Short mmCIF file of N, CA and C in Angstrom, two decimals:
data_model
loop_
_atom_site.label_atom_id
_atom_site.label_comp_id
_atom_site.label_asym_id
_atom_site.label_seq_id
_atom_site.Cartn_x
_atom_site.Cartn_y
_atom_site.Cartn_z
N GLN A 1 -84.05 103.55 25.44
CA GLN A 1 -82.84 102.86 25.09
C GLN A 1 -83.15 102.00 24.71
N VAL A 2 -82.24 101.76 23.81
CA VAL A 2 -82.07 100.05 23.93
C VAL A 2 -80.68 100.11 23.77
N GLN A 3 -80.34 99.13 24.67
CA GLN A 3 -79.04 98.58 24.28
C GLN A 3 -78.93 96.90 24.74
N LEU A 4 -77.12 97.13 23.37
CA LEU A 4 -77.40 95.25 22.61
C LEU A 4 -76.03 94.86 23.02
N VAL A 5 -76.22 94.16 23.41
CA VAL A 5 -74.94 93.33 23.46
C VAL A 5 -74.20 91.76 22.49
N GLU A 6 -72.82 92.39 22.91
CA GLU A 6 -72.52 91.08 21.35
C GLU A 6 -71.73 90.20 22.68
N SER A 7 -71.84 87.93 21.70
CA SER A 7 -71.31 88.11 22.52
C SER A 7 -70.52 87.01 21.53
N GLY A 8 -69.31 85.89 21.22
CA GLY A 8 -69.37 84.82 20.91
C GLY A 8 -67.76 85.25 19.87
N GLY A 9 -67.41 86.11 19.86
CA GLY A 9 -66.07 86.55 19.06
C GLY A 9 -65.21 85.38 18.95
N GLY A 10 -64.63 85.44 18.45
CA GLY A 10 -62.53 84.95 18.77
C GLY A 10 -62.50 85.24 18.15
N LEU A 11 -60.91 83.64 18.30
CA LEU A 11 -59.78 83.54 17.12
C LEU A 11 -59.53 81.83 16.69
N VAL A 12 -59.91 81.77 16.08
CA VAL A 12 -60.55 80.54 14.68
C VAL A 12 -59.39 80.68 13.94
N GLN A 13 -59.03 79.45 13.42
CA GLN A 13 -59.13 79.26 11.81
C GLN A 13 -59.24 78.86 11.08
N ALA A 14 -59.28 78.92 9.98
CA ALA A 14 -59.38 79.19 8.69
C ALA A 14 -59.98 77.93 8.36
N GLY A 15 -61.85 77.62 7.93
CA GLY A 15 -62.31 76.86 7.93
C GLY A 15 -63.16 76.44 9.28
N GLY A 16 -62.58 77.51 9.99
CA GLY A 16 -63.25 76.69 10.77
C GLY A 16 -64.57 78.13 11.45
N SER A 17 -64.95 77.45 12.39
CA SER A 17 -66.86 78.35 12.95
C SER A 17 -66.35 79.05 14.41
N LEU A 18 -67.66 79.90 13.81
CA LEU A 18 -67.72 80.89 15.64
C LEU A 18 -69.94 81.16 15.18
N ARG A 19 -70.71 81.29 15.93
CA ARG A 19 -71.70 81.32 16.58
C ARG A 19 -71.89 82.68 17.12
N LEU A 20 -71.71 84.42 16.40
CA LEU A 20 -72.63 85.76 17.56
C LEU A 20 -74.22 85.48 18.26
N SER A 21 -73.88 86.33 18.83
CA SER A 21 -74.66 86.45 19.89
C SER A 21 -75.61 88.04 20.21
N CYS A 22 -76.48 88.03 20.32
CA CYS A 22 -76.85 89.52 20.66
C CYS A 22 -78.30 89.99 21.24
N ALA A 23 -78.16 90.06 22.25
CA ALA A 23 -79.20 90.26 23.26
C ALA A 23 -79.73 91.88 23.22
N ALA A 24 -80.71 91.75 22.55
CA ALA A 24 -81.19 93.11 23.08
C ALA A 24 -81.54 92.78 24.43
N SER A 25 -81.71 94.87 24.75
CA SER A 25 -83.16 94.94 26.40
C SER A 25 -82.89 96.04 26.46
N GLY A 26 -84.22 96.59 27.54
CA GLY A 26 -84.39 97.88 27.55
C GLY A 26 -85.80 98.47 27.28
N SER A 27 -85.54 99.38 26.41
CA SER A 27 -87.21 99.25 26.00
C SER A 27 -87.04 99.10 24.31
N ILE A 28 -87.85 98.11 24.12
CA ILE A 28 -87.32 96.93 22.62
C ILE A 28 -88.44 97.01 22.21
N PHE A 29 -89.76 97.28 22.28
CA PHE A 29 -90.90 97.90 21.76
C PHE A 29 -90.50 98.06 20.57
N GLY A 30 -91.81 97.46 19.52
CA GLY A 30 -90.65 98.29 17.87
C GLY A 30 -89.51 98.33 16.91
N ILE A 31 -89.00 97.17 17.65
CA ILE A 31 -87.83 96.86 16.94
C ILE A 31 -87.87 95.63 15.93
N ASN A 32 -87.54 96.10 14.66
CA ASN A 32 -88.27 95.29 13.88
C ASN A 32 -86.39 94.79 12.97
N ALA A 33 -86.17 95.66 12.09
CA ALA A 33 -85.13 95.07 11.85
C ALA A 33 -83.67 94.82 12.82
N MET A 34 -82.99 93.64 12.58
CA MET A 34 -81.46 93.75 13.40
C MET A 34 -80.73 92.53 12.44
N GLY A 35 -79.47 93.27 12.49
CA GLY A 35 -78.76 92.28 11.88
C GLY A 35 -76.94 92.63 12.58
N TRP A 36 -76.09 91.98 11.94
CA TRP A 36 -75.02 92.40 11.80
C TRP A 36 -74.11 92.83 11.16
N TYR A 37 -72.81 93.95 11.43
CA TYR A 37 -72.14 94.47 10.07
C TYR A 37 -70.13 94.25 10.72
N ARG A 38 -69.91 94.50 10.22
CA ARG A 38 -68.48 94.25 10.19
C ARG A 38 -67.41 95.35 9.90
N GLN A 39 -66.41 95.78 10.89
CA GLN A 39 -65.56 96.78 10.06
C GLN A 39 -63.72 96.36 10.58
N ALA A 40 -64.10 96.28 9.11
CA ALA A 40 -62.11 95.36 9.46
C ALA A 40 -60.71 97.08 9.31
N PRO A 41 -60.00 96.47 9.66
CA PRO A 41 -58.66 98.06 9.97
C PRO A 41 -59.28 98.88 8.55
N GLY A 42 -59.17 99.95 8.34
CA GLY A 42 -58.39 100.85 7.54
C GLY A 42 -60.04 100.49 6.42
N LYS A 43 -60.70 99.43 6.98
CA LYS A 43 -61.96 99.74 5.69
C LYS A 43 -63.65 100.42 6.30
N GLN A 44 -63.90 100.72 5.43
CA GLN A 44 -65.59 101.14 6.05
C GLN A 44 -66.14 99.25 7.12
N ARG A 45 -67.02 100.21 8.16
CA ARG A 45 -68.05 99.20 7.69
C ARG A 45 -68.77 99.10 6.63
N GLU A 46 -69.43 97.59 6.99
CA GLU A 46 -69.92 96.94 5.99
C GLU A 46 -71.07 96.52 6.70
N LEU A 47 -72.52 96.11 5.74
CA LEU A 47 -73.82 94.85 6.49
C LEU A 47 -72.97 93.50 5.90
N VAL A 48 -72.93 92.67 6.76
CA VAL A 48 -73.34 90.87 6.55
C VAL A 48 -74.62 90.45 6.52
N ALA A 49 -74.64 90.78 8.07
CA ALA A 49 -76.47 90.21 7.32
C ALA A 49 -77.32 90.27 8.29
N ALA A 50 -78.81 91.01 7.32
CA ALA A 50 -79.98 90.83 8.99
C ALA A 50 -81.43 90.48 8.58
N ILE A 51 -81.97 90.63 9.28
CA ILE A 51 -83.04 89.88 9.40
C ILE A 51 -83.78 90.77 11.31
N THR A 52 -85.22 90.77 9.63
CA THR A 52 -86.39 91.82 9.77
C THR A 52 -87.32 91.26 10.90
N SER A 53 -88.78 91.71 11.88
CA SER A 53 -89.46 90.72 12.68
C SER A 53 -89.23 89.30 12.36
N GLY A 54 -90.48 89.69 10.66
CA GLY A 54 -91.18 88.44 10.27
C GLY A 54 -89.86 87.10 9.54
N GLY A 55 -88.71 87.28 9.71
CA GLY A 55 -87.69 86.73 9.32
C GLY A 55 -87.30 86.66 8.34
N SER A 56 -87.06 87.38 7.65
CA SER A 56 -87.28 87.79 5.90
C SER A 56 -85.19 88.15 6.53
N THR A 57 -84.79 87.17 5.86
CA THR A 57 -82.73 88.45 5.66
C THR A 57 -82.65 88.34 4.19
N ASN A 58 -81.01 88.75 4.27
CA ASN A 58 -80.58 89.47 3.76
C ASN A 58 -78.86 89.38 3.79
N TYR A 59 -77.47 88.84 3.02
CA TYR A 59 -76.44 88.94 3.15
C TYR A 59 -75.81 89.59 2.15
N ALA A 60 -74.62 90.13 2.80
CA ALA A 60 -73.44 90.49 1.87
C ALA A 60 -73.10 88.94 1.25
N GLY A 61 -72.94 89.78 -0.21
CA GLY A 61 -72.45 88.64 -1.36
C GLY A 61 -71.05 87.41 -0.13
N SER A 62 -70.98 88.66 -0.24
CA SER A 62 -68.37 87.36 0.53
C SER A 62 -69.46 86.28 1.50
N VAL A 63 -70.49 86.44 1.68
CA VAL A 63 -70.53 85.33 3.15
C VAL A 63 -72.58 84.65 2.77
N ARG A 64 -72.58 85.17 1.98
CA ARG A 64 -73.88 84.34 1.44
C ARG A 64 -73.36 82.73 1.31
N GLY A 65 -74.46 82.04 1.59
CA GLY A 65 -73.80 80.20 1.82
C GLY A 65 -72.57 80.13 2.58
N ARG A 66 -72.40 80.86 3.22
CA ARG A 66 -71.56 81.21 5.21
C ARG A 66 -71.78 80.44 6.24
N PHE A 67 -72.68 81.90 5.80
CA PHE A 67 -73.10 82.32 7.53
C PHE A 67 -74.95 82.29 7.36
N THR A 68 -75.30 81.73 8.50
CA THR A 68 -76.62 82.81 8.87
C THR A 68 -76.75 82.75 9.72
N ILE A 69 -77.85 83.76 9.67
CA ILE A 69 -78.37 84.92 10.97
C ILE A 69 -80.13 83.95 11.02
N SER A 70 -80.06 84.57 12.34
CA SER A 70 -81.74 83.71 12.34
C SER A 70 -81.49 85.05 14.42
N ARG A 71 -82.86 84.18 13.98
CA ARG A 71 -83.38 86.03 15.22
C ARG A 71 -84.84 84.67 16.30
N ASP A 72 -84.46 85.12 17.40
CA ASP A 72 -85.84 85.07 19.04
C ASP A 72 -85.80 85.80 19.03
N ASN A 73 -87.25 85.86 18.82
CA ASN A 73 -87.96 87.68 18.69
C ASN A 73 -88.91 87.34 20.92
N ALA A 74 -88.72 85.50 21.45
CA ALA A 74 -88.65 86.29 22.61
C ALA A 74 -87.38 85.85 23.67
N LYS A 75 -86.39 85.61 23.00
CA LYS A 75 -85.55 86.43 23.90
C LYS A 75 -84.66 87.47 23.54
N ASN A 76 -85.55 88.04 22.07
CA ASN A 76 -84.94 89.63 22.12
C ASN A 76 -83.75 89.48 21.68
N THR A 77 -83.16 88.30 20.39
CA THR A 77 -81.27 87.97 20.73
C THR A 77 -81.54 87.31 19.16
N VAL A 78 -80.34 88.08 18.44
CA VAL A 78 -80.64 87.43 16.72
C VAL A 78 -78.61 86.64 16.96
N TYR A 79 -79.12 86.32 16.52
CA TYR A 79 -77.01 84.93 16.12
C TYR A 79 -76.83 84.50 15.22
N LEU A 80 -75.92 85.22 14.56
CA LEU A 80 -75.49 85.24 13.65
C LEU A 80 -74.18 83.63 13.37
N GLN A 81 -74.88 82.95 12.49
CA GLN A 81 -73.27 81.33 13.05
C GLN A 81 -72.29 81.51 11.78
N MET A 82 -71.29 81.44 12.08
CA MET A 82 -70.63 82.26 10.70
C MET A 82 -69.17 80.74 10.15
N ASN A 83 -69.41 79.89 9.18
CA ASN A 83 -69.25 78.32 9.39
C ASN A 83 -68.40 78.97 7.46
N SER A 84 -67.10 78.00 8.17
CA SER A 84 -66.14 78.71 6.66
C SER A 84 -65.19 79.62 6.75
N LEU A 85 -64.63 79.80 7.94
CA LEU A 85 -64.07 81.32 8.23
C LEU A 85 -62.95 81.50 7.63
N LYS A 86 -63.51 82.89 6.62
CA LYS A 86 -61.52 82.72 5.84
C LYS A 86 -61.08 83.82 7.05
N PRO A 87 -59.45 84.33 6.85
CA PRO A 87 -58.42 85.15 6.98
C PRO A 87 -59.72 86.26 7.09
N GLU A 88 -59.99 86.63 5.91
CA GLU A 88 -61.15 88.01 5.55
C GLU A 88 -62.50 88.49 5.55
N ASP A 89 -62.70 87.46 7.04
CA ASP A 89 -63.31 87.52 7.76
C ASP A 89 -62.91 88.26 9.44
N THR A 90 -62.12 88.63 9.01
CA THR A 90 -61.36 89.19 10.10
C THR A 90 -61.96 90.63 10.06
N ALA A 91 -63.16 90.71 11.62
CA ALA A 91 -63.13 92.19 11.71
C ALA A 91 -63.62 92.45 13.64
N VAL A 92 -63.69 94.01 13.29
CA VAL A 92 -64.48 94.12 14.90
C VAL A 92 -66.43 93.39 14.16
N TYR A 93 -67.35 92.99 14.84
CA TYR A 93 -67.94 92.56 14.57
C TYR A 93 -69.21 93.22 15.06
N TYR A 94 -70.48 93.98 14.58
CA TYR A 94 -71.19 94.69 14.88
C TYR A 94 -72.70 94.36 14.87
N CYS A 95 -73.50 94.51 16.35
CA CYS A 95 -74.44 94.52 16.26
C CYS A 95 -75.68 95.49 15.47
N ASN A 96 -76.60 95.65 14.33
CA ASN A 96 -77.72 96.80 14.93
C ASN A 96 -78.65 96.20 15.35
N ALA A 97 -79.65 96.94 15.43
CA ALA A 97 -81.11 96.74 15.77
C ALA A 97 -82.58 98.42 15.19
N ILE A 98 -82.51 98.76 14.56
CA ILE A 98 -83.52 99.01 13.76
C ILE A 98 -84.45 99.34 14.33
N GLN A 99 -85.08 100.56 15.67
CA GLN A 99 -86.52 100.86 15.78
C GLN A 99 -87.56 101.58 15.54
N ASP A 100 -88.34 100.81 15.79
CA ASP A 100 -89.63 101.52 15.21
C ASP A 100 -90.82 102.87 15.92
N TYR A 101 -90.03 104.49 16.34
CA TYR A 101 -91.26 103.90 17.41
C TYR A 101 -92.40 105.58 17.47
N GLY A 102 -92.40 105.16 15.81
CA GLY A 102 -94.50 106.12 15.52
C GLY A 102 -93.79 106.82 14.81
N LEU A 103 -92.15 107.35 15.27
CA LEU A 103 -92.56 108.68 14.84
C LEU A 103 -91.45 108.51 13.67
N GLY A 104 -90.62 108.12 13.56
CA GLY A 104 -89.99 107.40 13.34
C GLY A 104 -88.19 106.18 13.93
N TYR A 105 -87.70 106.08 13.04
CA TYR A 105 -86.98 105.43 13.14
C TYR A 105 -85.24 106.01 14.32
N ARG A 106 -84.82 105.04 14.86
CA ARG A 106 -83.81 104.56 15.87
C ARG A 106 -83.45 104.23 14.89
N SER A 107 -81.52 103.79 15.43
CA SER A 107 -80.66 102.20 15.43
C SER A 107 -80.27 102.44 16.37
N TYR A 108 -79.86 101.20 16.97
CA TYR A 108 -78.62 101.02 18.30
C TYR A 108 -77.47 100.19 16.92
N TRP A 109 -77.18 100.03 17.99
CA TRP A 109 -75.11 99.63 17.63
C TRP A 109 -75.28 98.93 18.98
N GLY A 110 -74.34 97.77 19.39
CA GLY A 110 -73.62 96.91 19.27
C GLY A 110 -71.84 98.01 20.02
N GLN A 111 -71.71 96.90 20.86
CA GLN A 111 -69.97 97.79 21.32
C GLN A 111 -68.32 96.94 20.41
N GLY A 112 -70.07 95.92 19.52
CA GLY A 112 -68.47 95.29 19.18
C GLY A 112 -67.80 94.05 19.28
N THR A 113 -67.87 93.20 18.76
CA THR A 113 -66.75 91.94 19.38
C THR A 113 -65.60 91.41 18.07
N GLN A 114 -64.77 91.38 18.63
CA GLN A 114 -63.76 90.20 17.55
C GLN A 114 -63.76 89.28 17.35
N VAL A 115 -62.66 89.29 15.61
CA VAL A 115 -63.89 87.89 15.16
C VAL A 115 -62.14 87.88 14.31
N THR A 116 -61.32 87.02 15.19
CA THR A 116 -59.94 86.97 14.01
C THR A 116 -60.11 85.44 13.68
N VAL A 117 -59.36 85.62 11.68
CA VAL A 117 -59.81 84.27 11.19
C VAL A 117 -58.07 84.42 11.00
N SER A 118 -56.80 83.02 11.68
CA SER A 118 -55.34 82.78 11.23
C SER A 118 -55.85 81.61 10.87
N SER A 119 -54.82 82.12 9.56
CA SER A 119 -54.20 81.52 8.23
C SER A 119 -53.52 79.66 8.34
#
């Protein structure tokens, strides 16, 4: 099992910045892609950004140029630097990790951290 613990959420004014962190622990062998998803009230969970173990990244169009995902493989931690935040970025942000255990893949989720952007 893999445990994911997020931190760094909070309340910020529009135009401000936050940095989210997600630390993976447990049976972390084979973790390749890690990413951040978000879910706003009444909406489906959506991908925000993802990064592979090799450093390839993917961003949602709505955050490209404002958010940056990075990863420290030695610390098994993924970060999401969020700049120029907008009220529409308000959501619960979830960390996700995909593990290749040899016979298939497992997906793990963190507990979520609230990000609130005031106008």
